[in-house]
PDB file of C-alpha atoms in Angstrom:
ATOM      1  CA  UNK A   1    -123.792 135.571  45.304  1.00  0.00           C
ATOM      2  CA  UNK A   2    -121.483 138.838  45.800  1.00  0.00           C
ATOM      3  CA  UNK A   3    -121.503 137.756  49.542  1.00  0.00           C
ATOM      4  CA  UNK A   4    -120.008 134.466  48.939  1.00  0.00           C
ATOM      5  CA  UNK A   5    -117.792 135.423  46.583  1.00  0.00           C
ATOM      6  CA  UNK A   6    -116.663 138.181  50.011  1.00  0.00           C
ATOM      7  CA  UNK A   7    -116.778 135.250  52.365  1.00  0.00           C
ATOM      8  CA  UNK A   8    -114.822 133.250  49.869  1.00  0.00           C
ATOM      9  CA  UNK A   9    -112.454 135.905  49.513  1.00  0.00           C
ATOM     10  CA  UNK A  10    -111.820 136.614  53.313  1.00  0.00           C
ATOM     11  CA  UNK A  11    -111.303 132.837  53.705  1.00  0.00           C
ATOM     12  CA  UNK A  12    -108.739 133.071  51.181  1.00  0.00           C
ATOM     13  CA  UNK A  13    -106.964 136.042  52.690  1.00  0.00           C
ATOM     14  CA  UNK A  14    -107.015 134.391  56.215  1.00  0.00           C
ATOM     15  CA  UNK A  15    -105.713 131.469  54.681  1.00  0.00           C
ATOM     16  CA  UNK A  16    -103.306 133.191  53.220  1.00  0.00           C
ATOM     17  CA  UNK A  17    -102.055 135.361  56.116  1.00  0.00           C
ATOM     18  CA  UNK A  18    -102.174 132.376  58.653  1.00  0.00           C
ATOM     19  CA  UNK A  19     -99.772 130.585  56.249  1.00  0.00           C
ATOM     20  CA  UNK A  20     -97.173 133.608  55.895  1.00  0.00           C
ATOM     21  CA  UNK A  21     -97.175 134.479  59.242  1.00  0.00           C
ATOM     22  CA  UNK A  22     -96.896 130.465  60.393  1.00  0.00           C
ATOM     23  CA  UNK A  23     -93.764 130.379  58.255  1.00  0.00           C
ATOM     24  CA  UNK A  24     -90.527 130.029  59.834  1.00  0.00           C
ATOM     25  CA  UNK A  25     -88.802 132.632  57.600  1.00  0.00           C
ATOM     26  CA  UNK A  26     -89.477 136.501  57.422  1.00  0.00           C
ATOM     27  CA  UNK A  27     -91.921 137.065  54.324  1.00  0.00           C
ATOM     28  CA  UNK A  28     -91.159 140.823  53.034  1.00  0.00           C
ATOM     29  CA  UNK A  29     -92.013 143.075  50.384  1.00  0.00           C
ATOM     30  CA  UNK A  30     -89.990 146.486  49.873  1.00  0.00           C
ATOM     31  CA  UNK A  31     -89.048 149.208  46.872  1.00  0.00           C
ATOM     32  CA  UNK A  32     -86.496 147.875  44.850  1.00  0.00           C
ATOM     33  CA  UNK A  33     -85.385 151.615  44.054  1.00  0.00           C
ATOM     34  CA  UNK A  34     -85.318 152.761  47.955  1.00  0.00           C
ATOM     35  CA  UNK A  35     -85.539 149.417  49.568  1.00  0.00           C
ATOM     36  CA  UNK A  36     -88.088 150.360  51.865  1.00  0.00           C
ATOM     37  CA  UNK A  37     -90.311 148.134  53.201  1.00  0.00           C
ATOM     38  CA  UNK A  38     -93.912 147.745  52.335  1.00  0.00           C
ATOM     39  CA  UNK A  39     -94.811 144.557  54.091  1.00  0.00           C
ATOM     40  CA  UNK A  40     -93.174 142.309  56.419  1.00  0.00           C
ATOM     41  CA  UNK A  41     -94.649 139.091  58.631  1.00  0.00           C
ATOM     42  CA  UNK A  42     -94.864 139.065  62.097  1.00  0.00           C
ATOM     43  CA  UNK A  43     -91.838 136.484  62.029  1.00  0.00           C
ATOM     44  CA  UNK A  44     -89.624 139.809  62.145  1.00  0.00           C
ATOM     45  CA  UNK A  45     -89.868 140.898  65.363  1.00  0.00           C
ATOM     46  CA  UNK A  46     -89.167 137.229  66.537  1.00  0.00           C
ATOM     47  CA  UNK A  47     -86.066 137.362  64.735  1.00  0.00           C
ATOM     48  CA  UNK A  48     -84.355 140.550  65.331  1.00  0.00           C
ATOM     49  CA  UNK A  49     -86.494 141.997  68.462  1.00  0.00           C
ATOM     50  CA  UNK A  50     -87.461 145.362  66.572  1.00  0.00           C
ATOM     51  CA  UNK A  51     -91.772 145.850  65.687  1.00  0.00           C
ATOM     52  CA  UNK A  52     -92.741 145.455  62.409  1.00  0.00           C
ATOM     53  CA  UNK A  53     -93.476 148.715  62.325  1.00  0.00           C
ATOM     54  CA  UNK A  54     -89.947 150.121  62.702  1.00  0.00           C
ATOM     55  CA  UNK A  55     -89.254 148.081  59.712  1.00  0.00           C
ATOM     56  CA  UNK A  56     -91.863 149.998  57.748  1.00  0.00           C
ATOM     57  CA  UNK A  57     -91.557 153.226  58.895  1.00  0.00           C
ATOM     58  CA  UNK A  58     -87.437 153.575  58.713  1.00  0.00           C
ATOM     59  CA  UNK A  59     -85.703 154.201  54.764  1.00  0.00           C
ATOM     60  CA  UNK A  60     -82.852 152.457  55.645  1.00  0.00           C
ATOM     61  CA  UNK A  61     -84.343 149.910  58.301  1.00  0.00           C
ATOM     62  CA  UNK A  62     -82.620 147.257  56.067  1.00  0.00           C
ATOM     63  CA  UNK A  63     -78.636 148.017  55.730  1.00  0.00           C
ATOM     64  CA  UNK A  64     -79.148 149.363  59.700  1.00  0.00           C
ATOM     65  CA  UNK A  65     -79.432 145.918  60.716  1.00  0.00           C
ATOM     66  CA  UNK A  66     -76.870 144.401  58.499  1.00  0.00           C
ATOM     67  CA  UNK A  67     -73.681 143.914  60.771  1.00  0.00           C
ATOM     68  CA  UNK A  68     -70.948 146.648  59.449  1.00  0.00           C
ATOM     69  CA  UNK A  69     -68.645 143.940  58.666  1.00  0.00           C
ATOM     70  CA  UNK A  70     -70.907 142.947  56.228  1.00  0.00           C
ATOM     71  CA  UNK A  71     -72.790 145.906  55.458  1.00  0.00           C
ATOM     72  CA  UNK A  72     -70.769 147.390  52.412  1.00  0.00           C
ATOM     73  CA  UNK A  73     -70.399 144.042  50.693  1.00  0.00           C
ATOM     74  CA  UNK A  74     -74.196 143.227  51.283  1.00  0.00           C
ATOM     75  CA  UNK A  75     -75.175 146.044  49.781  1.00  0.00           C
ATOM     76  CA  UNK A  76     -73.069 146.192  46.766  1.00  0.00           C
ATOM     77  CA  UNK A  77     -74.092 142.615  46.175  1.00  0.00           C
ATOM     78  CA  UNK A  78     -78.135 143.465  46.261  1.00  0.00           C
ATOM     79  CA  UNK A  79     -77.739 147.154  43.781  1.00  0.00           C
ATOM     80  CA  UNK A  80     -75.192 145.021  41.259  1.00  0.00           C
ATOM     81  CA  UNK A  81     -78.150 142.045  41.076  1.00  0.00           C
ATOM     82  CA  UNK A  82     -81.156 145.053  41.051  1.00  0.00           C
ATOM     83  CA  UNK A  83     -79.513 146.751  38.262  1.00  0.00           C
ATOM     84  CA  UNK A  84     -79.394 143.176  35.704  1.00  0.00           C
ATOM     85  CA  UNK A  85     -83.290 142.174  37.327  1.00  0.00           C
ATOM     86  CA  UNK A  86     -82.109 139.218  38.344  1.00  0.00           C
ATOM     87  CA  UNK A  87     -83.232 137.282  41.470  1.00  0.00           C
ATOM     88  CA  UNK A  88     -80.601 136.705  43.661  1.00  0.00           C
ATOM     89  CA  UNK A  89     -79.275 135.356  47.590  1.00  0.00           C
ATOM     90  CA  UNK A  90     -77.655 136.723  50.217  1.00  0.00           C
ATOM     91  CA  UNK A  91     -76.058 135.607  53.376  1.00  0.00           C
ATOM     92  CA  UNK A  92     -74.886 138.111  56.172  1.00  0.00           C
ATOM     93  CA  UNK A  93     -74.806 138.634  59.683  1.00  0.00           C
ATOM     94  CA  UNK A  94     -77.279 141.074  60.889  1.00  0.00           C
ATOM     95  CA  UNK A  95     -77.547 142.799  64.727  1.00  0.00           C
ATOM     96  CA  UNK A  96     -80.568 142.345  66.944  1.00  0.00           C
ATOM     97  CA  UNK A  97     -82.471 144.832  69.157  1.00  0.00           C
ATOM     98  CA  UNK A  98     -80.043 143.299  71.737  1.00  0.00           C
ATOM     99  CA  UNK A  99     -77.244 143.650  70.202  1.00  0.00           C
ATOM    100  CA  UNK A 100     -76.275 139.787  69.618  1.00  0.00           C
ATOM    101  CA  UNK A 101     -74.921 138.810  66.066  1.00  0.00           C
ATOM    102  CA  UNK A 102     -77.043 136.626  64.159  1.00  0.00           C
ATOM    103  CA  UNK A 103     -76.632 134.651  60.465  1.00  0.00           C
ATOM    104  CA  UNK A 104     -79.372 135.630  58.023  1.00  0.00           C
ATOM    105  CA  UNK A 105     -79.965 134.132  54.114  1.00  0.00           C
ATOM    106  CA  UNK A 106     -82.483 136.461  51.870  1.00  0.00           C
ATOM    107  CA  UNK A 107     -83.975 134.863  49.493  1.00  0.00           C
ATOM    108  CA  UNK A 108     -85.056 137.938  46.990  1.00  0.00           C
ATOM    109  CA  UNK A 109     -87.347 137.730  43.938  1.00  0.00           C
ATOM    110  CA  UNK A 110     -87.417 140.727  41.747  1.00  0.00           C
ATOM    111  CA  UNK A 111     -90.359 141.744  40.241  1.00  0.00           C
ATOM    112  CA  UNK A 112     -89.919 144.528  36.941  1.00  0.00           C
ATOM    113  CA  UNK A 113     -91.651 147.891  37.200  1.00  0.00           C
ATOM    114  CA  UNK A 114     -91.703 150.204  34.187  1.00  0.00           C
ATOM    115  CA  UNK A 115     -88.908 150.140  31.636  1.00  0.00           C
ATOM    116  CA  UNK A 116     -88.026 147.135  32.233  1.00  0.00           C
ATOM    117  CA  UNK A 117     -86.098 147.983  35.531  1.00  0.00           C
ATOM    118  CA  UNK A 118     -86.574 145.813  39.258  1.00  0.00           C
ATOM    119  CA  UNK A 119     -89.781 147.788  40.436  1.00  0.00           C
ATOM    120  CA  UNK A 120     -90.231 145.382  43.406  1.00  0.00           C
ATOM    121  CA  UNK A 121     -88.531 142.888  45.697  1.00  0.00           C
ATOM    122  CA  UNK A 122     -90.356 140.167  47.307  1.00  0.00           C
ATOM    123  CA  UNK A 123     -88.673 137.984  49.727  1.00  0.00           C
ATOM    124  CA  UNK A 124     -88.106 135.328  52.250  1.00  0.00           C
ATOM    125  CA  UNK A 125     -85.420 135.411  55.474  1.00  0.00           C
ATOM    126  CA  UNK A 126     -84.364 132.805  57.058  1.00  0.00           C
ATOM    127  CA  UNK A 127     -82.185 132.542  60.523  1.00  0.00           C
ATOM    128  CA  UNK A 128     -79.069 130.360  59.845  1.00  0.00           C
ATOM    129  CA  UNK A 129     -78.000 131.443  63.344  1.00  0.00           C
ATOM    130  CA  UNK A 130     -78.421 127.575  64.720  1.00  0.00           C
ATOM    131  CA  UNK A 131     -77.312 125.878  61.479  1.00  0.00           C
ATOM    132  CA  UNK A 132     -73.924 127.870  61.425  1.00  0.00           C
ATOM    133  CA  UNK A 133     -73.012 126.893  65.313  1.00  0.00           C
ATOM    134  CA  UNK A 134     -73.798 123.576  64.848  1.00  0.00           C
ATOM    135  CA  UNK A 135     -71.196 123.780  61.410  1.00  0.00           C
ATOM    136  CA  UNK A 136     -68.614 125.449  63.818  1.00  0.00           C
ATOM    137  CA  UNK A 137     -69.178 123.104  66.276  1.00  0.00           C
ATOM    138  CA  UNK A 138     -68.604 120.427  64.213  1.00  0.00           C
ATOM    139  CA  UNK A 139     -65.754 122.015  62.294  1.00  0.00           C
ATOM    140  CA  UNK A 140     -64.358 122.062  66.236  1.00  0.00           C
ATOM    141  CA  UNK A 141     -64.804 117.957  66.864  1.00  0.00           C
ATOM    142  CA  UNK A 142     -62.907 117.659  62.897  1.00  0.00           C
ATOM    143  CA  UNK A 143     -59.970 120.038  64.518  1.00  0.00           C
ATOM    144  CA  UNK A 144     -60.251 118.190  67.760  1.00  0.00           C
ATOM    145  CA  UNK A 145     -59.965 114.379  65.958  1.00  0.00           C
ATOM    146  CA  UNK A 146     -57.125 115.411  63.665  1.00  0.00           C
ATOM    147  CA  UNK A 147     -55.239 116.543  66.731  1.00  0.00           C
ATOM    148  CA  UNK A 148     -56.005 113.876  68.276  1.00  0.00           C
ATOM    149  CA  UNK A 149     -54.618 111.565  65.057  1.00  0.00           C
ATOM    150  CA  UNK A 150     -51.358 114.119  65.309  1.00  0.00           C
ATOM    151  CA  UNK A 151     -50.643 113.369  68.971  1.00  0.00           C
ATOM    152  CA  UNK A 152     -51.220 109.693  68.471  1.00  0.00           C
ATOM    153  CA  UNK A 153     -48.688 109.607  65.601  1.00  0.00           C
ATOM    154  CA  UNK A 154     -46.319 111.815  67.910  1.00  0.00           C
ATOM    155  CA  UNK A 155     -46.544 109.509  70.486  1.00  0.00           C
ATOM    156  CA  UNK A 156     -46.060 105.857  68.687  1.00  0.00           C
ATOM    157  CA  UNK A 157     -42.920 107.963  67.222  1.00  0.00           C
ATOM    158  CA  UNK A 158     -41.410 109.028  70.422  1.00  0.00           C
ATOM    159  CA  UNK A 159     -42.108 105.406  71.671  1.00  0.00           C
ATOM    160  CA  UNK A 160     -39.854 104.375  68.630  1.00  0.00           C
ATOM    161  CA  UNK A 161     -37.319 106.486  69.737  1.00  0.00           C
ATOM    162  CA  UNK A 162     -37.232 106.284  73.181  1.00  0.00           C
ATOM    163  CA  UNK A 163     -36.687 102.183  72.650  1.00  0.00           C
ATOM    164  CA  UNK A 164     -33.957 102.892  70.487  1.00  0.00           C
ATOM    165  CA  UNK A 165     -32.440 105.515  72.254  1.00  0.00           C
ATOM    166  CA  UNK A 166     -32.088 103.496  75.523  1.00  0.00           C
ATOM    167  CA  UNK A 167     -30.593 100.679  73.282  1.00  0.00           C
ATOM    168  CA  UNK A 168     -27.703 103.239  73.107  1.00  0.00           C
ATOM    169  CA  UNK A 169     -27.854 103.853  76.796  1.00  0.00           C
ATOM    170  CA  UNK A 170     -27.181 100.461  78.090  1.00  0.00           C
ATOM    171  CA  UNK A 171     -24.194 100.356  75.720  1.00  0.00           C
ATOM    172  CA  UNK A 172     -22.725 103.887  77.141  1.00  0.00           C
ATOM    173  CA  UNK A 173     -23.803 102.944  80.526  1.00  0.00           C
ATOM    174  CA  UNK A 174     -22.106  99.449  79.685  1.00  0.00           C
ATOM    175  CA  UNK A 175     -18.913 101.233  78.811  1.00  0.00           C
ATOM    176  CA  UNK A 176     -19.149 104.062  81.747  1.00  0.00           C
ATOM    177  CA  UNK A 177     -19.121 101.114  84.469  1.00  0.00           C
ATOM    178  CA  UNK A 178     -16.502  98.963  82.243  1.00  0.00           C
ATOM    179  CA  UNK A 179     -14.201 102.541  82.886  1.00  0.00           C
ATOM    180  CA  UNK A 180     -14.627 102.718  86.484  1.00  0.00           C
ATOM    181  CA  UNK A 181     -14.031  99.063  87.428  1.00  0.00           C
ATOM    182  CA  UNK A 182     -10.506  99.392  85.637  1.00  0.00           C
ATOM    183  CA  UNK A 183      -9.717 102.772  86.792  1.00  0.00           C
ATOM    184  CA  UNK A 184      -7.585 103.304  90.048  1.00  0.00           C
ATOM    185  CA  UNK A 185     -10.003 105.491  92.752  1.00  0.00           C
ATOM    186  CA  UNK A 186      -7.533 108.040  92.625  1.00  0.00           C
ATOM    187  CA  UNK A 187      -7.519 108.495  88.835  1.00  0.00           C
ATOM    188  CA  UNK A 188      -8.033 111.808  87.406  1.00  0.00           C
ATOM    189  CA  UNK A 189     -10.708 110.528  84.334  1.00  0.00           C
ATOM    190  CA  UNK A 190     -12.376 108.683  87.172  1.00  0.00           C
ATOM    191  CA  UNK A 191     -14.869 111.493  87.515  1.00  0.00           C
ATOM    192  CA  UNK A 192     -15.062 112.343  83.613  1.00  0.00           C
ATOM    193  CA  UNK A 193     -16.301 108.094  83.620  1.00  0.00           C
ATOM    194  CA  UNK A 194     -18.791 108.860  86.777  1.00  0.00           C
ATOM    195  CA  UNK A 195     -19.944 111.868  84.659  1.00  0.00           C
ATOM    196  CA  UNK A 196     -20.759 109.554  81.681  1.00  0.00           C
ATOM    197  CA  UNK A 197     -22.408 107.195  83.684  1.00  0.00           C
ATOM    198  CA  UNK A 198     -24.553 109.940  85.654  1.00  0.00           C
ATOM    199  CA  UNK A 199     -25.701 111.759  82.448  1.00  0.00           C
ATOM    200  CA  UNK A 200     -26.738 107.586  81.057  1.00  0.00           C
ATOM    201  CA  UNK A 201     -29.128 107.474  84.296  1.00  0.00           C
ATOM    202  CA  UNK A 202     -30.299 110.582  83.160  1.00  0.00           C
ATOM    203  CA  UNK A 203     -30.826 110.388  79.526  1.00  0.00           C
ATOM    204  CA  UNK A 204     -32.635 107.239  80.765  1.00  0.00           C
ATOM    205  CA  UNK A 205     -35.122 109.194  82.627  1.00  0.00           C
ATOM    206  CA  UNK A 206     -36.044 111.186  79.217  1.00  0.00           C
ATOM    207  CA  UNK A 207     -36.590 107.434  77.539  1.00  0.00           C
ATOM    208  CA  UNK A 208     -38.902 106.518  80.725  1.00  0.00           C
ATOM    209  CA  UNK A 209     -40.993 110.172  79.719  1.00  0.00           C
ATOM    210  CA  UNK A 210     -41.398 109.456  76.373  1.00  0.00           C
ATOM    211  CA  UNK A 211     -42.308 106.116  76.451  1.00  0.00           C
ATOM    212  CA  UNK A 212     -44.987 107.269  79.494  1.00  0.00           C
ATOM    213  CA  UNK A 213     -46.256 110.236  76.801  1.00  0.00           C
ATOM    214  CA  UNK A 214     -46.989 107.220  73.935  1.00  0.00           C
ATOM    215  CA  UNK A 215     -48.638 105.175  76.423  1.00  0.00           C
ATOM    216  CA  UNK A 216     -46.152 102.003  76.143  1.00  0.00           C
ATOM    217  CA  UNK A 217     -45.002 102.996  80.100  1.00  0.00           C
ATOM    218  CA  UNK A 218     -47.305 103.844  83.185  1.00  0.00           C
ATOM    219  CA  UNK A 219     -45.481 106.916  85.376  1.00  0.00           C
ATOM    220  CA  UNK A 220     -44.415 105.234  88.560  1.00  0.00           C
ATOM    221  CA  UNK A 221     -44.984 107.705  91.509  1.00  0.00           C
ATOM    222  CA  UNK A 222     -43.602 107.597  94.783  1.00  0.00           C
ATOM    223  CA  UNK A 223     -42.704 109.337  97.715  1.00  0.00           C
ATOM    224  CA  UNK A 224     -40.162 111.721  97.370  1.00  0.00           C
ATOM    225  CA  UNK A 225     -37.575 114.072  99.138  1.00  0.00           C
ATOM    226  CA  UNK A 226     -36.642 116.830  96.928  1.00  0.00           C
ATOM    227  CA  UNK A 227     -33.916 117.776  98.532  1.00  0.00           C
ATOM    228  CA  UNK A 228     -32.480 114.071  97.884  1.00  0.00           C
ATOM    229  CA  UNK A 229     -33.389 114.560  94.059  1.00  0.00           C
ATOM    230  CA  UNK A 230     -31.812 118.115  93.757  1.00  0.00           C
ATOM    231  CA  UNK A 231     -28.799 117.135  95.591  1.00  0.00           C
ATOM    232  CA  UNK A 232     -28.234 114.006  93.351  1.00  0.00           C
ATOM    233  CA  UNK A 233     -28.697 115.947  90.521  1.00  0.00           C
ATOM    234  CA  UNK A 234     -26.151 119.068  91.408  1.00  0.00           C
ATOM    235  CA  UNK A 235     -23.320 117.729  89.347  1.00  0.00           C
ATOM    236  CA  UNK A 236     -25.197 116.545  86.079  1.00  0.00           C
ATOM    237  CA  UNK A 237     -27.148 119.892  86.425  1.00  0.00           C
ATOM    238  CA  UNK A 238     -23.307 122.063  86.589  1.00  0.00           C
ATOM    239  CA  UNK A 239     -22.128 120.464  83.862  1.00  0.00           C
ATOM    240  CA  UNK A 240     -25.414 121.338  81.989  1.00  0.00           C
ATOM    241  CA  UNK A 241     -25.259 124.853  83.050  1.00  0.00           C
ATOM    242  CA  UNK A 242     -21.637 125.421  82.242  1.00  0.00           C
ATOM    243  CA  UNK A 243     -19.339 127.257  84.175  1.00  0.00           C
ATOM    244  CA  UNK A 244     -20.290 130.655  83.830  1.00  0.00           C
ATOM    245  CA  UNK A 245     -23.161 129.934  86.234  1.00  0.00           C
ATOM    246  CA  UNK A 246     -22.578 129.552  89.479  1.00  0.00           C
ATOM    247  CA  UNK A 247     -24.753 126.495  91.167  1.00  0.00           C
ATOM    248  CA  UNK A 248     -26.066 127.194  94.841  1.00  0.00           C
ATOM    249  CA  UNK A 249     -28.354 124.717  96.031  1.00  0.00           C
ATOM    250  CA  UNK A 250     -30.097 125.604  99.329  1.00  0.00           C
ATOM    251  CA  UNK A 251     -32.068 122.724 100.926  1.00  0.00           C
ATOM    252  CA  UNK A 252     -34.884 123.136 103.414  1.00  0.00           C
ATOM    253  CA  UNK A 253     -34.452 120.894 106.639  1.00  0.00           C
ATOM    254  CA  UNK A 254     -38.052 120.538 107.106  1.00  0.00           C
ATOM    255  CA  UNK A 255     -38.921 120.601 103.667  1.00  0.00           C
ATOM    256  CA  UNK A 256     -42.294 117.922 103.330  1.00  0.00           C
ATOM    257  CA  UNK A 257     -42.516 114.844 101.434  1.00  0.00           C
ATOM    258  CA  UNK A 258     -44.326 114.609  97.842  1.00  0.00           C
ATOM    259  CA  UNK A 259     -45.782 111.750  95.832  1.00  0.00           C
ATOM    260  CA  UNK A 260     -44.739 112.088  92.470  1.00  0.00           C
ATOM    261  CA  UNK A 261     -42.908 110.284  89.351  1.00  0.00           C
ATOM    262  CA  UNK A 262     -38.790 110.731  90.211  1.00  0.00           C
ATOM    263  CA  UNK A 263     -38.292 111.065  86.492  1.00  0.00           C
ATOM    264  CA  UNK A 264     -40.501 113.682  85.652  1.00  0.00           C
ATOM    265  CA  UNK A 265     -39.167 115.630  88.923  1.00  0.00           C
ATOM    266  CA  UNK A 266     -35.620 115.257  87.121  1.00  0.00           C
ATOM    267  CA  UNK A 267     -36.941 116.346  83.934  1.00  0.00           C
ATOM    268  CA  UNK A 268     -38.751 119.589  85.308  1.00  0.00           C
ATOM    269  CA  UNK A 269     -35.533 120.606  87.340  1.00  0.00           C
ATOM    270  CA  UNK A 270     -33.300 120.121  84.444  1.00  0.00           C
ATOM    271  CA  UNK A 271     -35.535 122.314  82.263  1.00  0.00           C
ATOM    272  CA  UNK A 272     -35.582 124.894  84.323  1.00  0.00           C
ATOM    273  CA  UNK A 273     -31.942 124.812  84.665  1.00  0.00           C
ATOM    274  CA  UNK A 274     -31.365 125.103  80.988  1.00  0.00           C
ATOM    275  CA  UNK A 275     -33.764 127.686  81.033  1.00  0.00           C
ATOM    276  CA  UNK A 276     -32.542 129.942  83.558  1.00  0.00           C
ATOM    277  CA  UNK A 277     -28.950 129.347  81.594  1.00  0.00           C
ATOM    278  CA  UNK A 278     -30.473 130.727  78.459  1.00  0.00           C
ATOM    279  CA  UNK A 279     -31.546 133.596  80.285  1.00  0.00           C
ATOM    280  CA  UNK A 280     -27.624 134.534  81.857  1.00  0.00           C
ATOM    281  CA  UNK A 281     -25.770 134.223  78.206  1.00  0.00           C
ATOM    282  CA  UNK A 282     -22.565 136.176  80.354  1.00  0.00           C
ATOM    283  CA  UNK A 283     -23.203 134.147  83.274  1.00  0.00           C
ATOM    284  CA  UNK A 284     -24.761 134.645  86.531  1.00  0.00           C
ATOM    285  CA  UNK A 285     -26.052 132.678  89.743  1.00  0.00           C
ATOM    286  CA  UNK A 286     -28.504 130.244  89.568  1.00  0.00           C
ATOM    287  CA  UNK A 287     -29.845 129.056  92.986  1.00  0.00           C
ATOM    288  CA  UNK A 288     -32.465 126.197  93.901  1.00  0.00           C
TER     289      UNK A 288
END
């Protein structure tokens, strides 16, 4: 009978240890007053990369691993629940052997000792390493879609404009060539009226770039001499600079050919124009 009741009870133990150590979560025991540990499964060294060993032969094997971020709130946390008894989580990131940062939730039962204090803590730890990456991840694609939603809005907006906007073109263009057919070649406003008309064609570039960013206008590229574009451009880009910066424009002879949309050439030259004019506030030479 007594070696039954043996064979019984090693069946039971192997039972037992077969189902703590098969567990996907670290199964500890440790002092409540010194939180050492007295037992810990095998999972533990999967985990964090250190033998189960260290974590029973170190004191302090258990705020060690706790990431120092963390560390001081962890720990306050675990001696304020020890000292009411009362069973209690905890979620932290702890270091490995390797040094990599890894989420960990304890699950801590506390069992009283004498005088009604926490004599011992039993436990379960579980990696949340994978389940917090896929929540940032995810929080990512959220950030991602309601940027997405922003630049969508942005662009049926500017789309709204830009139609409106060129409605007001025509009409100043209208106007500029209604000036210039009744003005006399030698007229001194005749070049105020070709200025008007110049910065129209312009303006109606910006129209052509916003409708192209809110996807109501495909760019149109074509080949291209640049020199062509910047020397069209040299009066609409003095007036824009002012007078207190001096214009050169230096073209290369056997400057190549490019394939590209005319209005968003305009648009990056004019931009840099107006840039390198904020930079000279007392003037200064600005040369292409």
């Amino acid at each position: 009978e007594e070696e039954r009741l043996q064979a019984a009870r090693k069946e039971s133990e192997k039972r037992f240890q077969d189902l703590v150590q098969g567990l996907d979560a670290i199964v500890w025991e440790a002092d409540a007053a010194s939180l050492r540990f007295s037992f810990v499964s095998q999972r533990a060294q999967t985990v964090l990369g250190f033998p189960t060993d260290r974590w029973l032969a170190e004191p302090d094997f258990f705020s060690t691993r706790i990431h120092p971020e963390d560390r001081a709130k962890v720990m306050a946390t675990c001696r304020a629940a020890l000292a009411r008894g009362e069973d209690h989580e905890l979620e932290y990131r702890a270091l490995r052997a390797t040094g990599d940062v890894i989420w960990l939730r304890d699950i801590v039962h506390v069992v009283p000792g004498a005088l009604g204090k926490a004599g011992q803590l039993r436990g379960l730890t579980v990696d949340l390493t994978e389940l917090k990456r896929a929540d940032e991840a995810l929080r990512q694609s959220e950030d991602q879609l309601r940027q997405a939603q922003k630049m969508d809005a942005v662009g049926k907006l500017a789309g709204g404009i830009a139609h409106d906007f060129n409605n007001l073109l025509m009409v100043i263009r209208g106007d500029g060539d209604l000036i210039l057919r009744r003005l006399a070649p030698t007229h001194p406003l005749r070049k105020n009226a070709e200025g008007i008309r110049e910065a129209a064609d312009q303006a109606a570039t910006l129209t052509r770039q916003l409708l192209a960013f809110s996807r109501k206008q495909v760019l149109a590229p074509k080949v291209l001499d640049l020199n062509a574009i910047v020397s069209g451009m040299q009066t609409m880009l003095q007036r824009l600079i002012g007078e207190t910066v001096n214009l050169v424009t230096v073209p290369e002879p056997a400057l190549g050919r490019i394939k590209a949309d005319p209005g968003q050439i305009e648009q990056v030259i004019m931009n840099l124009a107006v840039n390198a004019r904020d930079a000279m506030p007392d003037g200064g030479r600005l040369m292409i």
